Short mmCIF file of C-alpha atoms (C1' of nucleotides) in Angstrom, two decimals:
data_model
loop_
_atom_site.label_atom_id
_atom_site.label_comp_id
_atom_site.label_asym_id
_atom_site.label_seq_id
_atom_site.Cartn_x
_atom_site.Cartn_y
_atom_site.Cartn_z
CA MET H 217 -38.34 29.90 72.34
CA ASN H 218 -37.51 32.06 75.06
CA ILE H 219 -38.53 35.77 74.15
CA ASP H 220 -39.38 37.27 77.26
CA LEU H 221 -41.26 39.46 76.44
CA ALA H 222 -41.84 41.63 79.46
CA SER H 223 -38.96 43.09 80.12
CA PRO H 224 -39.96 45.09 83.34
CA ASP H 225 -37.15 47.80 83.17
CA SER H 226 -35.59 49.84 80.33
CA ALA H 227 -33.58 47.11 79.53
CA PRO H 228 -34.71 46.23 76.11
CA PRO H 229 -35.88 42.48 75.49
CA CYS H 230 -33.46 39.55 74.67
CA GLY H 231 -32.68 39.78 71.29
CA ASP H 232 -29.25 41.52 72.69
CA ARG H 233 -28.57 39.73 74.90
CA VAL H 234 -25.91 37.87 71.91
CA ALA H 235 -25.41 42.04 72.49
CA VAL H 236 -24.44 42.48 76.30
CA ALA H 237 -22.51 39.20 75.89
CA ALA H 238 -19.54 41.20 73.05
CA LYS H 239 -19.87 43.95 74.69
CA LEU H 240 -19.57 42.29 78.75
CA ALA H 241 -16.51 40.32 76.23
CA ALA H 242 -15.16 43.65 75.90
CA LEU H 243 -15.09 44.39 79.33
CA SER H 244 -13.77 40.58 80.44
CA HIS H 245 -10.09 41.61 80.98
CA PRO H 246 -8.02 43.11 83.10
CA ALA H 247 -6.37 45.45 81.29
CA ARG H 248 -9.32 46.79 78.77
CA ILE H 249 -11.00 47.61 82.72
CA GLU H 250 -7.82 49.20 82.76
CA ILE H 251 -7.73 51.13 80.61
CA LEU H 252 -11.97 52.14 79.99
CA LEU H 253 -10.65 53.13 84.12
CA HIS H 254 -8.31 55.28 82.60
CA LEU H 255 -9.87 56.83 80.19
CA ALA H 256 -12.55 57.78 82.43
CA GLY H 257 -10.20 59.28 84.61
CA SER H 258 -9.03 61.85 81.54
CA GLU H 259 -10.34 64.11 79.63
CA ALA H 260 -9.26 62.34 76.57
CA CYS H 261 -5.84 60.73 75.58
CA CYS H 262 -4.02 59.81 73.17
CA CYS H 263 -3.01 55.24 72.75
CA LYS H 264 0.96 56.73 73.80
CA ASP H 265 -0.55 57.30 77.61
CA VAL H 266 -1.56 53.88 78.45
CA VAL H 267 0.88 52.25 76.60
CA GLN H 268 3.07 54.16 79.62
CA ARG H 269 0.49 53.55 81.97
CA LEU H 270 -0.05 49.87 81.14
CA ASP H 271 2.96 48.60 81.19
CA LEU H 272 2.28 46.34 77.96
CA ALA H 273 3.54 46.33 74.08
CA GLN H 274 1.82 49.33 72.53
CA SER H 275 0.27 47.02 69.67
CA THR H 276 -0.95 45.41 72.87
CA VAL H 277 -2.57 47.85 73.78
CA SER H 278 -3.51 49.44 70.62
CA GLN H 279 -5.74 46.07 70.01
CA HIS H 280 -6.57 46.40 73.68
CA LEU H 281 -7.71 49.78 72.41
CA LYS H 282 -9.50 48.40 69.77
CA VAL H 283 -11.69 45.74 71.19
CA LEU H 284 -13.23 48.66 74.08
CA VAL H 285 -13.46 50.65 70.36
CA ASP H 286 -15.63 47.99 67.85
CA ALA H 287 -18.08 47.20 71.17
CA GLY H 288 -18.74 50.66 70.96
CA LEU H 289 -17.70 51.26 74.04
CA VAL H 290 -15.08 54.14 73.71
CA ARG H 291 -15.02 56.74 70.75
CA LEU H 292 -11.70 57.05 68.65
CA THR H 293 -10.92 60.48 66.55
CA PRO H 294 -7.88 59.77 64.89
CA GLU H 295 -6.66 63.24 64.10
CA ARG H 296 -3.26 63.68 63.51
CA PRO H 297 -0.97 64.77 65.73
CA ARG H 298 -2.12 62.18 68.28
CA SER H 299 -5.74 59.86 67.83
CA ARG H 300 -8.20 60.50 70.98
CA TYR H 301 -9.64 58.39 72.37
CA GLU H 302 -12.27 59.06 75.09
CA VAL H 303 -15.34 56.13 76.72
CA ASP H 304 -18.62 57.12 74.92
CA ARG H 305 -20.56 57.00 77.90
CA GLU H 306 -23.54 56.54 77.43
CA ALA H 307 -22.83 53.30 76.58
CA LEU H 308 -21.89 51.75 79.07
CA ALA H 309 -24.09 53.94 80.97
CA ALA H 310 -27.17 52.37 78.66
CA LEU H 311 -24.31 49.27 78.85
CA SER H 312 -25.19 49.72 83.07
CA GLY H 313 -28.06 48.66 83.14
CA ALA H 314 -28.46 46.31 81.29
CA VAL H 315 -26.85 44.00 82.55
CA SER H 316 -27.98 45.47 86.29
CA GLY H 317 -32.38 44.48 84.69
CA LEU H 318 -29.85 41.18 82.92
CA LEU H 319 -28.82 40.58 86.75
CA LEU H 320 -31.61 40.99 89.21
CA SER H 321 -33.79 39.03 87.17
CA CYS H 322 -32.25 36.66 87.28
CA CYS H 323 -31.94 37.11 91.28
CA ALA H 324 -36.10 37.58 90.94
CA GLY H 325 -37.18 34.09 91.50
CA PRO H 326 -38.51 32.21 88.91
CA HIS H 327 -41.63 34.26 89.87
CA SER H 328 -41.05 37.05 88.06
CA GLY H 329 -39.30 35.58 84.35
CA PRO H 330 -41.56 33.89 81.94
CA ALA H 331 -39.56 31.11 81.86
CA ARG H 332 -41.90 28.46 82.69
CA MET O 53 -6.24 34.62 82.90
CA ASN O 54 -2.69 35.84 82.43
CA ILE O 55 -3.04 39.19 84.40
CA ASP O 56 -0.07 41.15 84.75
CA LEU O 57 -0.52 44.73 85.36
CA ALA O 58 1.63 47.43 85.93
CA SER O 59 1.89 48.75 88.49
CA PRO O 60 -0.74 49.01 91.56
CA ASP O 61 0.54 51.67 92.38
CA SER O 62 -3.41 52.70 92.41
CA ALA O 63 -5.46 52.45 96.00
CA PRO O 64 -9.07 52.00 94.24
CA PRO O 65 -9.19 48.21 93.95
CA CYS O 66 -7.07 46.34 92.19
CA GLY O 67 -7.52 43.14 92.77
CA ASP O 68 -10.58 43.49 92.71
CA ARG O 69 -10.62 44.25 89.25
CA VAL O 70 -9.35 40.85 87.93
CA ALA O 71 -12.39 39.76 90.47
CA VAL O 72 -15.01 41.23 88.10
CA ALA O 73 -13.05 40.49 85.30
CA ALA O 74 -13.71 37.03 85.50
CA LYS O 75 -16.91 37.01 86.04
CA LEU O 76 -18.29 38.36 83.75
CA ALA O 77 -15.22 36.78 81.49
CA ALA O 78 -17.91 33.44 82.31
CA LEU O 79 -20.94 35.98 81.61
CA SER O 80 -19.79 36.84 77.64
CA HIS O 81 -21.34 33.84 76.35
CA PRO O 82 -24.44 33.65 75.04
CA ALA O 83 -25.51 30.07 76.08
CA ARG O 84 -24.21 30.78 79.30
CA ILE O 85 -26.72 33.80 79.67
CA GLU O 86 -29.29 31.45 79.01
CA ILE O 87 -28.29 29.17 80.89
CA LEU O 88 -28.15 32.24 83.64
CA LEU O 89 -31.61 32.60 82.88
CA HIS O 90 -33.04 29.05 82.32
CA LEU O 91 -31.72 28.87 86.72
CA ALA O 92 -33.33 31.53 87.87
CA GLY O 93 -36.62 30.89 85.89
CA SER O 94 -36.89 27.63 87.72
CA GLU O 95 -36.08 26.40 91.66
CA ALA O 96 -33.29 24.16 90.71
CA CYS O 97 -32.44 21.65 87.84
CA CYS O 98 -30.55 19.34 86.68
CA CYS O 99 -27.88 19.52 83.89
CA LYS O 100 -30.73 17.80 81.79
CA ASP O 101 -33.22 20.43 81.59
CA VAL O 102 -30.55 22.83 79.89
CA VAL O 103 -29.57 20.08 77.92
CA GLN O 104 -33.09 19.49 76.28
CA ARG O 105 -33.44 24.30 76.00
CA LEU O 106 -30.26 24.70 74.51
CA ASP O 107 -30.39 22.48 71.56
CA LEU O 108 -26.16 21.87 72.46
CA ALA O 109 -24.86 18.28 73.78
CA GLN O 110 -24.65 17.30 76.38
CA SER O 111 -21.41 17.48 76.93
CA THR O 112 -20.61 20.78 76.49
CA VAL O 113 -23.51 22.36 78.35
CA SER O 114 -21.68 20.27 81.78
CA GLN O 115 -19.02 22.37 80.04
CA HIS O 116 -20.69 26.14 80.41
CA LEU O 117 -22.70 25.29 83.67
CA LYS O 118 -18.59 24.06 84.96
CA VAL O 119 -17.28 27.29 84.02
CA LEU O 120 -20.23 29.14 86.02
CA VAL O 121 -20.04 27.58 88.58
CA ASP O 122 -16.57 27.62 88.95
CA ALA O 123 -17.04 31.70 88.46
CA GLY O 124 -19.00 31.85 91.87
CA LEU O 125 -22.52 32.22 89.66
CA VAL O 126 -24.11 29.82 90.24
CA ARG O 127 -23.85 26.40 93.17
CA LEU O 128 -24.13 22.76 93.05
CA THR O 129 -25.13 20.25 94.33
CA PRO O 130 -23.81 16.96 93.52
CA GLU O 131 -26.25 14.98 94.15
CA ARG O 132 -26.10 11.62 92.23
CA PRO O 133 -29.80 10.46 90.81
CA ARG O 134 -29.12 13.84 89.43
CA SER O 135 -26.80 17.41 89.55
CA ARG O 136 -29.18 21.22 90.80
CA TYR O 137 -27.96 23.91 90.22
CA GLU O 138 -28.79 26.70 91.28
CA VAL O 139 -28.31 30.37 90.78
CA ASP O 140 -26.17 31.47 93.33
CA ARG O 141 -28.72 35.03 93.37
CA GLU O 142 -26.79 36.77 95.65
CA ALA O 143 -23.31 36.41 94.20
CA LEU O 144 -25.62 37.98 91.53
CA ALA O 145 -25.95 40.67 93.71
CA ALA O 146 -22.73 41.89 93.86
CA LEU O 147 -22.08 41.45 90.88
CA SER O 148 -24.65 43.46 89.79
CA GLY O 149 -23.73 45.88 92.17
CA ALA O 150 -19.49 45.81 91.59
CA VAL O 151 -20.41 45.54 87.72
CA SER O 152 -22.56 49.24 87.54
CA GLY O 153 -19.86 50.82 90.18
CA LEU O 154 -17.30 50.41 88.04
CA LEU O 155 -19.16 51.53 84.35
CA LEU O 156 -21.43 54.24 85.76
CA SER O 157 -18.06 55.21 87.90
CA CYS O 158 -16.31 55.61 84.45
CA CYS O 159 -19.36 57.58 83.73
CA ALA O 160 -19.16 60.40 86.73
CA GLY O 161 -16.11 62.65 84.11
CA PRO O 162 -12.43 63.56 85.19
CA HIS O 163 -13.86 63.48 88.86
CA SER O 164 -12.47 63.14 91.92
CA GLY O 165 -9.52 65.78 92.66
CA PRO O 166 -8.70 68.57 90.34
CA ALA O 167 -8.05 66.94 87.33
CA ARG O 168 -9.34 70.59 86.14
"C1'" DA M 161 15.16 65.24 52.32
"C1'" DT M 162 15.02 62.94 56.64
"C1'" DC M 163 14.84 62.42 61.21
"C1'" DG M 164 11.94 60.54 64.66
"C1'" DT M 165 7.54 60.04 67.48
"C1'" DA M 166 2.31 58.20 67.22
"C1'" DA M 167 -0.95 54.36 65.77
"C1'" DA M 168 -2.15 50.96 63.14
"C1'" DT M 169 -1.21 46.94 61.01
"C1'" DC M 170 0.91 42.27 59.69
"C1'" DG M 171 2.91 38.08 60.82
"C1'" DC M 172 3.91 34.87 64.42
"C1'" DC M 173 3.35 31.62 69.02
"C1'" DG M 174 1.21 29.55 72.63
"C1'" DA M 175 -2.27 29.05 75.57
"C1'" DT M 176 -7.43 29.27 76.14
"C1'" DC M 177 -11.90 28.56 73.92
"C1'" DT M 178 -16.62 25.87 71.54
"C1'" DA M 179 -17.41 22.64 70.86
"C1'" DC M 180 -18.49 17.02 69.65
"C1'" DG M 181 -18.68 11.92 70.37
"C1'" DA M 182 -17.45 8.89 73.65
"C1'" DT M 183 -16.09 6.45 77.79
"C1'" DG M 184 -16.54 5.90 83.02
"C1'" DA M 185 -19.06 6.76 86.52
"C1'" DA M 186 -23.64 5.37 90.09
"C1'" DT M 187 -27.52 4.96 90.72
"C1'" DA M 188 -31.83 3.80 90.07
"C1'" DT M 189 -35.17 0.36 88.15
"C1'" DC M 190 -35.46 -4.29 85.98
"C1'" DG W 1 -27.26 -9.44 87.88
"C1'" DA W 2 -28.73 -6.63 84.01
"C1'" DT W 3 -29.76 -2.26 81.97
"C1'" DA W 4 -31.49 2.83 81.96
"C1'" DT W 5 -30.37 7.00 83.20
"C1'" DT W 6 -28.06 11.05 84.96
"C1'" DC W 7 -23.46 13.54 84.72
"C1'" DA W 8 -18.85 15.00 84.21
"C1'" DT W 9 -15.20 14.29 81.84
"C1'" DC W 10 -11.04 12.93 78.37
"C1'" DG W 11 -9.13 13.63 74.80
"C1'" DT W 12 -9.52 15.48 69.70
"C1'" DA W 13 -10.21 19.40 66.02
"C1'" DG W 14 -10.89 23.89 65.06
"C1'" DA W 15 -11.40 28.63 65.91
"C1'" DT W 16 -9.75 32.80 68.82
"C1'" DC W 17 -7.89 35.58 71.89
"C1'" DG W 18 -3.09 37.62 73.73
"C1'" DG W 19 0.79 39.34 73.98
"C1'" DC W 20 4.71 40.04 70.61
"C1'" DG W 21 8.16 42.10 67.86
"C1'" DA W 22 8.58 44.24 62.98
"C1'" DT W 23 6.66 46.44 59.78
"C1'" DT W 24 3.48 50.59 57.63
"C1'" DT W 25 1.27 55.05 58.09
"C1'" DA W 26 1.02 59.63 58.29
"C1'" DC W 27 2.41 63.40 59.68
"C1'" DG W 28 5.10 67.04 62.36
"C1'" DA W 29 9.70 69.10 62.81
"C1'" DT W 30 14.27 69.73 61.39
#
DNA sequence: ATCGTAAATCGCCGATCTACGATGAATATC
DNA sequence: GATATTCATCGTAGATCGGCGATTTACGAT
């Protein structure tokens, strides 16, 4: 019943705690953070680039990429010679805002929360 | 957490990513997000409070709290009648900053340097 | 037609997570 | 002492994750 309606910032209310948790789960693996940073560092790159950089098997990297794509943090363009992966910068910015909103609201103290 | 990422050849913070990933893993469960918000809403509260709020078994809640404590997001004062849990606001603020920095740096584009 | 490459998928395993009930320890209270 | 409360821990079952090799798919090139 703790549905905070008065979300201060632009962050949408609470129904997305599950959604935020899902995206954070996608981010909660060092290899995937590494992949994200690598993708962000280049315009777009293919699976093999990531494999070479990460010292993981190709199948493993493909799985990690899939996790990121499924979470909506990375966009996949399945072109034929080689697929192109690129970070979804809007999604990352939105997630950044959501996480900050969540964490900072926890920092704010017992006053700001509607939980009472 | 088995992390053998490949070459630490990159100068940027790398042990850091593992630490951030670990904290995000602690946050990547809806129940733990809920717990964090609940703790943030009160000065300090005990396990039983959370149990009543979350409709989970006491042992399960205790486990979730332990995850949050181990991740350094919640402080535990094991007093004897009842232990006190409270959010570590500094840690949350720091994590917020780290995550924002990470995500926004990914948003910045093929940046730093002559990447084209 | 055959080969090689890039990527996705499958099957498998060990490890970890989530949840629960049961048990045990420490402290009040009667 | 007996009892109740609160919490941590143990053992468990089932699900999911992380990793790999092997296979499949879809091209392009020879």
